[in-house]
Amino acid sequence: MIDLSSLQNQNANTIEKELAWLQQLWLLRGRITFELSESEESFEKLLPPDISDDHSAYSALISQFKMNFHERIVLLLALIPHIKPAFLDMLQIKNQNYDLPFTEFGGIKGEKHKGMIPTGETAMFILGGTSLNRRFNLLYLFEHDHFFTVKNILRIESSIPGEPMLSGALRIAKEYQVKLTTSKNFTPNFDGEFPAKRIQTKQEWSDLIVNDSVLEGIAEIKNWLKFGTRLKDDFKFGRRIKPGFKVLFTGPPGTGKTMTASLLGKTCNMEVYRVDLSMIVSKFIGETEKNLARVFDQATDKNWILFFDEADALFGKRSQTSDSHDRYANQEVSFLLQRIEDFDGLVILCSNFKNNIDEAFFRRFQLVVNFSIPDNSQRLALWQTALHGEFKYDTQVDLEDLSEKHELTAAEIINVLRYCLLKSLERNDNTVSNTDLKNGIKIEKMKEGKIL
């Protein structure tokens, strides 16, 4: 077992060395820029500390990516607001000529955070000073193909349109913030900035009762999860196919779509994250791209299954673009489609009604799986397998008759039985009666406005 307290101590020791080095660099940069008492060569000679023998997550990350002088400074700057914010008070020093903070220092104030948050400009000044050539040579640190971005370690936050790119805040990913400090296992939380929630299930494949067509679709997905990476990497044909595997689940609520996604994750040892597209579009209109981007950025190289529920909210049929809401929606669809196509993993989009999805989007999917309301035999199997353990049906209950008369989904059958078992416990017995079943079914039908 990993001793977290020991690892945290190692992380702290390594970071203290890096901070002492950065402090020296900052003072030296000031002497080079403002006092002209040092040369640029002296800056490059101030080498980083040797942490190769440190047994910390911080030193391991630097070693993993073979980080150079510049990369180590950028990583440390992005982490500082979370571990030692007072260190950046130096960014608030004022230029006496204008009684304003030095523009070249960069840095921004947070909404609640009283200290400074470093920007791309902060890194540029420390590493490049006022030399345009050095600044140009340092831009590689923030390009899309740099491992900082590719591995979602850190990024420059998008600046306001029209403002310099380097004016954006340096943001370290929450995952790496945790990894480099406490080293605890990180699971992202559902909130306004990360509109996805991990879903899990205690059920097994034997609990999923669906038709043969759905089972064939599930088998195809399992096949891709097992062999997809090999097909892409080991054979020439892999160059002809797009990354990842995109699936559309359609069918009424309660027919097993979410359960199937959860079971795929469970049996393949993969985390499944559910995104409710209707919530994002209605609540974050105009910011959908930003919120969805965080989901895909987090999922990079994580071997996650992404499950987008209520896909109708973005992929529904549209007649024409008539107002600002439609224009936003079209932008959001384009953005989501592009991120889905670029995602090198399993993406499942879910819709309750296949006919609601614009036909133009169907070609984007490698597979469409249509879940349907269970037929008589499937409903009978659901009634028979759903109840086990200490509870049993009354001898007067005719499950075949029940299955034939009442067209219910798997979720509705579970709801009926939940009602019945609570009634059974209220009576202090373990029997599901005909009366309770009838009342439970009535409640389910009333939800949909149906009357028995």
Short mmCIF file of C-alpha atoms in Angstrom, two decimals:
data_model
loop_
_atom_site.label_atom_id
_atom_site.label_comp_id
_atom_site.label_asym_id
_atom_site.label_seq_id
_atom_site.Cartn_x
_atom_site.Cartn_y
_atom_site.Cartn_z
CA MET A 1 0.00 0.00 0.00
CA ILE A 2 1.23 3.51 -0.87
CA ASP A 3 1.99 5.67 2.16
CA LEU A 4 0.25 8.92 1.18
CA SER A 5 1.68 10.92 4.08
CA SER A 6 5.21 9.98 3.03
CA LEU A 7 4.45 10.81 -0.61
CA GLN A 8 2.97 14.17 0.37
CA ASN A 9 6.12 14.94 2.34
CA GLN A 10 8.27 14.03 -0.65
CA ASN A 11 6.13 16.24 -2.90
CA ALA A 12 6.51 19.15 -0.49
CA ASN A 13 10.29 18.74 -0.32
CA THR A 14 10.63 18.67 -4.10
CA ILE A 15 8.38 21.68 -4.59
CA GLU A 16 10.29 23.68 -1.95
CA LYS A 17 13.47 23.14 -3.98
CA GLU A 18 11.73 24.27 -7.15
CA LEU A 19 10.32 27.37 -5.42
CA ALA A 20 13.76 28.37 -4.13
CA TRP A 21 15.09 28.05 -7.67
CA LEU A 22 12.24 30.16 -9.09
CA GLN A 23 12.85 32.82 -6.44
CA GLN A 24 16.46 33.09 -7.57
CA LEU A 25 15.39 33.29 -11.22
CA TRP A 26 12.90 36.06 -10.46
CA LEU A 27 15.50 38.18 -8.66
CA LEU A 28 18.00 37.55 -11.43
CA ARG A 29 15.47 38.52 -14.10
CA GLY A 30 14.91 41.80 -12.26
CA ARG A 31 18.63 42.56 -12.21
CA ILE A 32 18.95 41.71 -15.90
CA THR A 33 15.94 43.80 -16.96
CA PHE A 34 15.98 46.82 -14.67
CA GLU A 35 19.46 47.12 -13.21
CA LEU A 36 21.36 45.86 -16.27
CA SER A 37 23.82 44.38 -13.80
CA GLU A 38 23.60 40.82 -15.10
CA SER A 39 23.72 39.23 -18.55
CA GLU A 40 21.22 36.87 -20.12
CA GLU A 41 23.88 34.16 -20.06
CA SER A 42 23.82 34.20 -16.27
CA PHE A 43 20.10 33.35 -16.38
CA GLU A 44 20.63 30.16 -18.35
CA LYS A 45 23.47 29.17 -16.02
CA LEU A 46 21.17 29.18 -12.98
CA LEU A 47 20.30 25.51 -13.37
CA PRO A 48 17.29 23.80 -11.79
CA PRO A 49 17.81 21.69 -8.68
CA ASP A 50 18.68 18.03 -9.10
CA ILE A 51 15.57 16.14 -8.02
CA SER A 52 16.34 12.89 -9.81
CA ASP A 53 16.67 11.02 -6.51
CA ASP A 54 13.47 12.47 -5.04
CA HIS A 55 10.71 9.90 -4.62
CA SER A 56 7.88 12.34 -5.29
CA ALA A 57 5.04 12.51 -7.78
CA TYR A 58 6.40 15.91 -8.79
CA SER A 59 9.86 14.61 -9.71
CA ALA A 60 8.27 11.58 -11.41
CA LEU A 61 6.18 13.82 -13.67
CA ILE A 62 9.20 15.92 -14.62
CA SER A 63 11.12 12.75 -15.41
CA GLN A 64 8.22 11.18 -17.34
CA PHE A 65 8.05 14.07 -19.81
CA LYS A 66 11.76 14.93 -19.63
CA MET A 67 10.81 18.51 -18.81
CA ASN A 68 13.36 21.14 -19.68
CA PHE A 69 14.27 24.38 -17.89
CA HIS A 70 11.33 26.30 -19.39
CA GLU A 71 8.71 23.60 -18.84
CA ARG A 72 9.59 23.21 -15.18
CA ILE A 73 9.06 26.93 -14.60
CA VAL A 74 5.68 26.96 -16.37
CA LEU A 75 4.49 23.91 -14.42
CA LEU A 76 5.54 25.48 -11.12
CA LEU A 77 3.92 28.83 -11.93
CA ALA A 78 0.59 27.13 -12.69
CA LEU A 79 0.72 25.26 -9.37
CA ILE A 80 1.80 28.14 -7.10
CA PRO A 81 -1.65 29.79 -6.58
CA HIS A 82 -2.86 26.51 -5.07
CA ILE A 83 0.07 25.90 -2.73
CA LYS A 84 1.83 29.19 -1.91
CA PRO A 85 -0.16 32.15 -3.28
CA ALA A 86 1.83 34.78 -1.37
CA PHE A 87 4.83 33.83 -3.52
CA LEU A 88 3.20 35.74 -6.39
CA ASP A 89 2.77 39.00 -4.49
CA MET A 90 5.85 40.07 -6.44
CA LEU A 91 3.56 40.53 -9.45
CA GLN A 92 1.87 43.45 -7.69
CA ILE A 93 5.03 45.60 -7.59
CA LYS A 94 4.23 48.94 -9.22
CA ASN A 95 6.08 50.81 -11.92
CA GLN A 96 6.90 54.09 -10.18
CA ASN A 97 6.83 55.99 -13.47
CA TYR A 98 3.12 55.28 -13.97
CA ASP A 99 1.96 54.17 -10.51
CA LEU A 100 0.65 51.00 -12.16
CA PRO A 101 1.69 47.33 -11.95
CA PHE A 102 4.39 46.39 -14.44
CA THR A 103 2.65 45.25 -17.63
CA GLU A 104 5.46 42.85 -18.40
CA PHE A 105 4.89 40.92 -15.17
CA GLY A 106 1.45 39.78 -16.29
CA GLY A 107 -0.86 38.24 -13.70
CA ILE A 108 -4.54 38.78 -12.96
CA LYS A 109 -6.69 39.06 -9.86
CA GLY A 110 -9.25 36.38 -9.13
CA GLU A 111 -12.87 37.11 -8.25
CA LYS A 112 -12.46 35.94 -4.64
CA HIS A 113 -8.76 35.15 -4.46
CA LYS A 114 -6.92 38.15 -3.03
CA GLY A 115 -3.59 37.18 -4.53
CA MET A 116 -2.36 37.15 -8.11
CA ILE A 117 -2.85 34.39 -10.67
CA PRO A 118 0.03 34.04 -13.15
CA THR A 119 -0.66 34.41 -16.85
CA GLY A 120 1.20 33.36 -19.95
CA GLU A 121 2.80 36.80 -19.86
CA THR A 122 4.24 36.02 -16.40
CA ALA A 123 6.01 32.95 -17.75
CA MET A 124 7.24 34.89 -20.78
CA PHE A 125 8.78 37.64 -18.66
CA ILE A 126 10.57 35.28 -16.28
CA LEU A 127 11.93 33.09 -19.07
CA GLY A 128 12.40 35.58 -21.89
CA GLY A 129 12.60 39.03 -20.37
CA THR A 130 12.10 41.77 -22.95
CA SER A 131 13.75 39.97 -25.87
CA LEU A 132 11.27 39.42 -28.70
CA ASN A 133 13.37 36.60 -30.11
CA ARG A 134 13.38 34.71 -26.81
CA ARG A 135 9.64 35.29 -26.42
CA PHE A 136 8.97 33.91 -29.90
CA ASN A 137 11.09 30.86 -29.12
CA LEU A 138 9.07 30.21 -25.96
CA LEU A 139 5.65 30.15 -27.63
CA TYR A 140 6.02 26.40 -28.21
CA LEU A 141 5.14 25.91 -24.53
CA PHE A 142 1.53 26.88 -25.19
CA GLU A 143 0.91 25.32 -28.59
CA HIS A 144 -1.75 22.64 -29.04
CA ASP A 145 0.73 19.86 -29.77
CA HIS A 146 2.79 20.44 -26.62
CA PHE A 147 2.37 17.73 -23.99
CA PHE A 148 1.03 20.32 -21.53
CA THR A 149 -2.04 20.61 -23.76
CA VAL A 150 -2.14 17.10 -25.24
CA LYS A 151 -2.05 15.47 -21.80
CA ASN A 152 -4.27 18.15 -20.24
CA ILE A 153 -1.66 19.04 -17.62
CA LEU A 154 -2.08 22.80 -17.86
CA ARG A 155 -3.26 25.45 -20.28
CA ILE A 156 -3.61 29.15 -20.80
CA GLU A 157 -7.21 30.01 -20.10
CA SER A 158 -9.01 31.53 -23.06
CA SER A 159 -8.67 35.28 -22.92
CA ILE A 160 -11.42 37.73 -23.79
CA PRO A 161 -11.85 37.98 -27.59
CA GLY A 162 -9.53 40.62 -28.97
CA GLU A 163 -7.12 40.49 -26.03
CA PRO A 164 -3.61 38.94 -26.21
CA MET A 165 -3.46 35.17 -25.91
CA LEU A 166 -0.78 35.39 -23.23
CA SER A 167 -3.05 37.49 -21.01
CA GLY A 168 -4.99 34.33 -20.12
CA ALA A 169 -4.43 32.74 -16.71
CA LEU A 170 -2.15 29.72 -16.38
CA ARG A 171 -4.42 26.92 -15.14
CA ILE A 172 -3.20 23.56 -13.95
CA ALA A 173 -5.68 20.71 -14.34
CA LYS A 174 -7.32 19.70 -11.07
CA GLU A 175 -6.09 16.15 -11.56
CA TYR A 176 -2.46 17.26 -11.62
CA GLN A 177 -2.95 19.74 -8.80
CA VAL A 178 -4.02 16.81 -6.62
CA LYS A 179 -1.40 14.43 -8.00
CA LEU A 180 1.51 16.80 -7.34
CA THR A 181 0.44 17.70 -3.80
CA THR A 182 -1.56 15.12 -1.85
CA SER A 183 -1.24 12.38 -4.53
CA LYS A 184 -4.72 11.12 -3.69
CA ASN A 185 -6.85 9.37 -6.29
CA PHE A 186 -8.68 12.03 -8.26
CA THR A 187 -12.28 11.78 -9.43
CA PRO A 188 -13.76 14.95 -10.97
CA ASN A 189 -16.89 16.30 -9.30
CA PHE A 190 -20.06 17.24 -11.13
CA ASP A 191 -20.48 21.03 -11.09
CA GLY A 192 -20.89 24.03 -13.36
CA GLU A 193 -17.33 23.69 -14.63
CA PHE A 194 -17.44 19.92 -15.12
CA PRO A 195 -20.95 18.97 -16.29
CA ALA A 196 -20.40 15.22 -16.14
CA LYS A 197 -21.07 12.69 -13.41
CA ARG A 198 -19.63 9.23 -13.02
CA ILE A 199 -22.24 6.47 -13.22
CA GLN A 200 -21.85 2.97 -11.83
CA THR A 201 -24.07 -0.07 -11.35
CA LYS A 202 -24.32 -3.02 -8.98
CA GLN A 203 -26.17 -5.02 -11.62
CA GLU A 204 -24.78 -7.69 -13.95
CA TRP A 205 -25.35 -8.56 -17.60
CA SER A 206 -27.79 -11.26 -16.46
CA ASP A 207 -30.04 -8.47 -15.15
CA LEU A 208 -30.26 -6.85 -18.59
CA ILE A 209 -33.13 -8.33 -20.59
CA VAL A 210 -33.23 -6.99 -24.14
CA ASN A 211 -33.85 -8.32 -27.65
CA ASP A 212 -31.29 -10.07 -29.85
CA SER A 213 -30.65 -6.97 -31.94
CA VAL A 214 -29.55 -5.02 -28.87
CA LEU A 215 -27.38 -7.92 -27.71
CA GLU A 216 -25.67 -7.98 -31.11
CA GLY A 217 -24.98 -4.25 -30.82
CA ILE A 218 -23.53 -4.71 -27.33
CA ALA A 219 -21.31 -7.52 -28.61
CA GLU A 220 -19.99 -5.22 -31.34
CA ILE A 221 -19.15 -2.53 -28.77
CA LYS A 222 -17.38 -5.08 -26.57
CA ASN A 223 -15.43 -6.24 -29.61
CA TRP A 224 -14.23 -2.71 -30.30
CA LEU A 225 -13.27 -2.17 -26.65
CA LYS A 226 -11.22 -5.36 -26.83
CA PHE A 227 -9.59 -5.02 -30.24
CA GLY A 228 -10.07 -1.39 -31.35
CA THR A 229 -6.67 -0.15 -30.22
CA ARG A 230 -4.92 -3.09 -31.85
CA LEU A 231 -6.78 -2.54 -35.13
CA LYS A 232 -5.79 1.13 -35.14
CA ASP A 233 -2.14 0.69 -34.17
CA ASP A 234 -1.03 -2.68 -35.54
CA PHE A 235 -2.53 -2.79 -39.02
CA LYS A 236 -2.32 -0.53 -42.07
CA PHE A 237 -6.11 -0.40 -42.15
CA GLY A 238 -5.96 1.64 -38.96
CA ARG A 239 -4.87 4.66 -41.00
CA ARG A 240 -8.19 4.61 -42.83
CA ILE A 241 -10.45 4.79 -39.80
CA LYS A 242 -11.25 7.71 -37.55
CA PRO A 243 -10.26 7.58 -33.90
CA GLY A 244 -12.62 6.13 -31.33
CA PHE A 245 -16.01 4.47 -31.65
CA LYS A 246 -19.26 6.44 -31.78
CA VAL A 247 -22.56 4.82 -30.86
CA LEU A 248 -26.15 6.08 -30.73
CA PHE A 249 -28.55 4.46 -28.25
CA THR A 250 -32.22 5.14 -28.99
CA GLY A 251 -35.36 4.00 -27.25
CA PRO A 252 -37.95 4.92 -24.60
CA PRO A 253 -36.85 5.74 -21.05
CA GLY A 254 -36.30 2.72 -18.83
CA THR A 255 -35.35 0.26 -21.57
CA GLY A 256 -31.72 -0.26 -20.50
CA LYS A 257 -29.65 2.41 -22.26
CA THR A 258 -27.95 3.84 -19.17
CA MET A 259 -27.65 0.40 -17.60
CA THR A 260 -25.90 -0.92 -20.71
CA ALA A 261 -23.38 1.93 -20.66
CA SER A 262 -22.72 1.31 -16.96
CA LEU A 263 -22.27 -2.43 -17.50
CA LEU A 264 -19.83 -1.83 -20.35
CA GLY A 265 -17.72 0.25 -18.00
CA LYS A 266 -18.00 -2.25 -15.17
CA THR A 267 -17.00 -5.31 -17.18
CA CYS A 268 -14.24 -3.52 -19.11
CA ASN A 269 -12.86 -1.78 -16.00
CA MET A 270 -13.51 1.67 -17.45
CA GLU A 271 -15.05 4.72 -15.81
CA VAL A 272 -18.29 5.97 -17.38
CA TYR A 273 -19.19 9.66 -17.25
CA ARG A 274 -22.70 10.84 -18.03
CA VAL A 275 -23.34 14.29 -19.52
CA ASP A 276 -26.92 15.57 -19.61
CA LEU A 277 -26.94 17.69 -22.77
CA SER A 278 -30.35 19.17 -22.01
CA MET A 279 -28.99 20.58 -18.74
CA ILE A 280 -25.98 22.12 -20.43
CA VAL A 281 -27.89 23.73 -23.28
CA SER A 282 -30.68 25.15 -21.14
CA LYS A 283 -28.51 26.34 -18.26
CA PHE A 284 -25.31 27.38 -19.99
CA ILE A 285 -26.56 28.76 -23.30
CA GLY A 286 -23.63 30.34 -25.10
CA GLU A 287 -21.07 28.58 -22.88
CA THR A 288 -21.75 25.03 -23.99
CA GLU A 289 -18.44 24.78 -25.86
CA LYS A 290 -16.45 25.78 -22.79
CA ASN A 291 -18.21 23.29 -20.52
CA LEU A 292 -18.07 20.41 -22.99
CA ALA A 293 -14.39 21.15 -23.63
CA ARG A 294 -13.63 20.52 -19.96
CA VAL A 295 -15.22 17.07 -20.20
CA PHE A 296 -13.19 16.08 -23.26
CA ASP A 297 -10.01 17.63 -21.84
CA GLN A 298 -10.41 15.62 -18.64
CA ALA A 299 -11.14 12.45 -20.61
CA THR A 300 -7.95 12.67 -22.66
CA ASP A 301 -5.89 9.49 -22.18
CA LYS A 302 -8.15 8.39 -19.29
CA ASN A 303 -9.80 5.41 -21.01
CA TRP A 304 -13.23 6.78 -20.07
CA ILE A 305 -16.56 5.99 -21.70
CA LEU A 306 -18.45 9.23 -22.37
CA PHE A 307 -22.24 8.87 -22.22
CA PHE A 308 -24.19 11.87 -23.54
CA ASP A 309 -27.80 11.71 -22.40
CA GLU A 310 -30.72 13.65 -23.89
CA ALA A 311 -28.94 14.02 -27.23
CA ASP A 312 -32.15 15.43 -28.72
CA ALA A 313 -31.27 18.73 -27.02
CA LEU A 314 -28.49 19.33 -29.53
CA PHE A 315 -29.12 16.86 -32.34
CA GLY A 316 -32.84 17.36 -32.81
CA LYS A 317 -34.29 18.21 -36.21
CA ARG A 318 -34.06 21.88 -37.22
CA SER A 319 -35.89 23.60 -40.02
CA GLN A 320 -33.73 26.72 -40.26
CA THR A 321 -31.63 29.09 -38.19
CA SER A 322 -34.10 31.76 -37.13
CA ASP A 323 -32.80 33.33 -33.93
CA SER A 324 -29.79 33.66 -31.65
CA HIS A 325 -30.74 30.50 -29.74
CA ASP A 326 -30.67 28.46 -32.96
CA ARG A 327 -27.35 30.01 -33.97
CA TYR A 328 -25.86 29.11 -30.61
CA ALA A 329 -27.28 25.60 -30.90
CA ASN A 330 -25.76 25.10 -34.36
CA GLN A 331 -22.37 26.23 -33.08
CA GLU A 332 -22.69 23.85 -30.15
CA VAL A 333 -23.58 20.92 -32.43
CA SER A 334 -20.57 21.62 -34.64
CA PHE A 335 -18.28 21.89 -31.64
CA LEU A 336 -19.57 18.69 -30.03
CA LEU A 337 -19.38 16.75 -33.30
CA GLN A 338 -15.78 17.81 -33.80
CA ARG A 339 -14.76 16.84 -30.26
CA ILE A 340 -16.59 13.52 -30.58
CA GLU A 341 -14.86 12.73 -33.88
CA ASP A 342 -11.46 13.56 -32.38
CA PHE A 343 -12.03 11.55 -29.18
CA ASP A 344 -10.03 8.34 -29.24
CA GLY A 345 -12.42 6.32 -27.09
CA LEU A 346 -16.00 5.12 -26.79
CA VAL A 347 -18.67 7.82 -27.03
CA ILE A 348 -22.33 6.90 -26.56
CA LEU A 349 -25.08 9.37 -27.37
CA CYS A 350 -28.52 8.60 -26.03
CA SER A 351 -31.94 9.66 -27.31
CA ASN A 352 -35.38 8.61 -26.15
CA PHE A 353 -36.81 9.03 -29.64
CA LYS A 354 -34.91 8.01 -32.76
CA ASN A 355 -37.18 10.10 -34.97
CA ASN A 356 -36.14 13.23 -33.09
CA ILE A 357 -32.55 12.95 -34.30
CA ASP A 358 -31.73 14.77 -37.52
CA GLU A 359 -30.92 12.17 -40.20
CA ALA A 360 -27.82 14.14 -41.20
CA PHE A 361 -26.15 13.09 -37.97
CA PHE A 362 -26.61 9.33 -38.35
CA ARG A 363 -23.60 8.91 -40.65
CA ARG A 364 -21.40 10.12 -37.80
CA PHE A 365 -22.05 6.94 -35.82
CA GLN A 366 -20.36 3.59 -36.35
CA LEU A 367 -23.32 1.88 -34.68
CA VAL A 368 -26.96 2.63 -33.82
CA VAL A 369 -28.59 0.42 -31.17
CA ASN A 370 -32.38 0.61 -30.89
CA PHE A 371 -33.73 -0.30 -27.45
CA SER A 372 -37.42 -1.16 -27.39
CA ILE A 373 -40.11 -1.73 -24.80
CA PRO A 374 -39.88 -5.39 -23.71
CA ASP A 375 -42.27 -7.84 -25.37
CA ASN A 376 -44.41 -10.31 -23.39
CA SER A 377 -41.68 -12.91 -22.93
CA GLN A 378 -39.11 -10.30 -21.93
CA ARG A 379 -41.51 -8.73 -19.44
CA LEU A 380 -42.16 -12.16 -17.95
CA ALA A 381 -38.42 -12.70 -17.55
CA LEU A 382 -38.10 -9.28 -15.91
CA TRP A 383 -40.87 -10.03 -13.41
CA GLN A 384 -39.31 -13.42 -12.67
CA THR A 385 -35.71 -12.26 -12.21
CA ALA A 386 -36.28 -8.90 -10.55
CA LEU A 387 -37.58 -10.42 -7.32
CA HIS A 388 -35.21 -12.58 -5.33
CA GLY A 389 -33.74 -12.93 -1.89
CA GLU A 390 -36.15 -12.80 1.06
CA PHE A 391 -39.20 -11.72 -0.95
CA LYS A 392 -41.60 -13.81 -3.02
CA TYR A 393 -44.81 -13.45 -5.03
CA ASP A 394 -48.11 -14.48 -3.49
CA THR A 395 -49.34 -17.80 -4.87
CA GLN A 396 -52.30 -15.96 -6.44
CA VAL A 397 -50.04 -13.79 -8.62
CA ASP A 398 -50.09 -14.78 -12.31
CA LEU A 399 -46.91 -13.33 -13.83
CA GLU A 400 -47.79 -14.48 -17.36
CA ASP A 401 -51.11 -12.64 -17.19
CA LEU A 402 -49.37 -9.61 -15.71
CA SER A 403 -46.80 -9.58 -18.52
CA GLU A 404 -49.44 -9.89 -21.23
CA LYS A 405 -51.76 -7.19 -19.92
CA HIS A 406 -49.32 -4.47 -18.91
CA GLU A 407 -46.75 -3.04 -21.32
CA LEU A 408 -44.06 -1.86 -18.93
CA THR A 409 -40.37 -1.11 -19.30
CA ALA A 410 -37.72 -2.67 -17.08
CA ALA A 411 -37.44 0.55 -15.07
CA GLU A 412 -41.21 0.68 -14.57
CA ILE A 413 -41.27 -2.93 -13.37
CA ILE A 414 -38.57 -2.11 -10.83
CA ASN A 415 -40.58 0.90 -9.65
CA VAL A 416 -43.68 -1.26 -9.22
CA LEU A 417 -41.75 -3.83 -7.21
CA ARG A 418 -40.18 -1.14 -5.05
CA TYR A 419 -43.69 0.03 -4.15
CA CYS A 420 -44.78 -3.55 -3.46
CA LEU A 421 -41.81 -4.40 -1.25
CA LEU A 422 -42.30 -1.28 0.86
CA LYS A 423 -45.92 -2.31 1.35
CA SER A 424 -44.76 -5.79 2.26
CA LEU A 425 -42.37 -4.42 4.88
CA GLU A 426 -45.15 -2.22 6.21
CA ARG A 427 -47.21 -5.39 6.80
CA ASN A 428 -44.18 -7.11 8.30
CA ASP A 429 -44.22 -9.95 5.78
CA ASN A 430 -42.23 -10.90 2.68
CA THR A 431 -45.00 -11.43 0.12
CA VAL A 432 -45.85 -9.39 -2.98
CA SER A 433 -49.62 -9.43 -3.36
CA ASN A 434 -51.91 -8.97 -6.35
CA THR A 435 -53.40 -5.87 -4.74
CA ASP A 436 -50.00 -4.24 -4.29
CA LEU A 437 -49.01 -5.08 -7.86
CA LYS A 438 -52.23 -3.59 -9.21
CA ASN A 439 -51.77 -0.39 -7.21
CA GLY A 440 -48.10 -0.13 -8.14
CA ILE A 441 -48.87 -0.51 -11.84
CA LYS A 442 -51.63 2.09 -11.54
CA ILE A 443 -49.16 4.58 -10.08
CA GLU A 444 -46.73 3.97 -12.95
CA LYS A 445 -49.44 4.40 -15.57
CA MET A 446 -50.64 7.62 -13.97
CA LYS A 447 -47.16 9.10 -14.38
CA GLU A 448 -47.68 8.93 -18.13
CA GLY A 449 -51.27 10.09 -17.98
CA LYS A 450 -52.59 6.59 -18.67
CA ILE A 451 -55.54 5.12 -16.80
CA LEU A 452 -56.03 1.40 -16.23
#
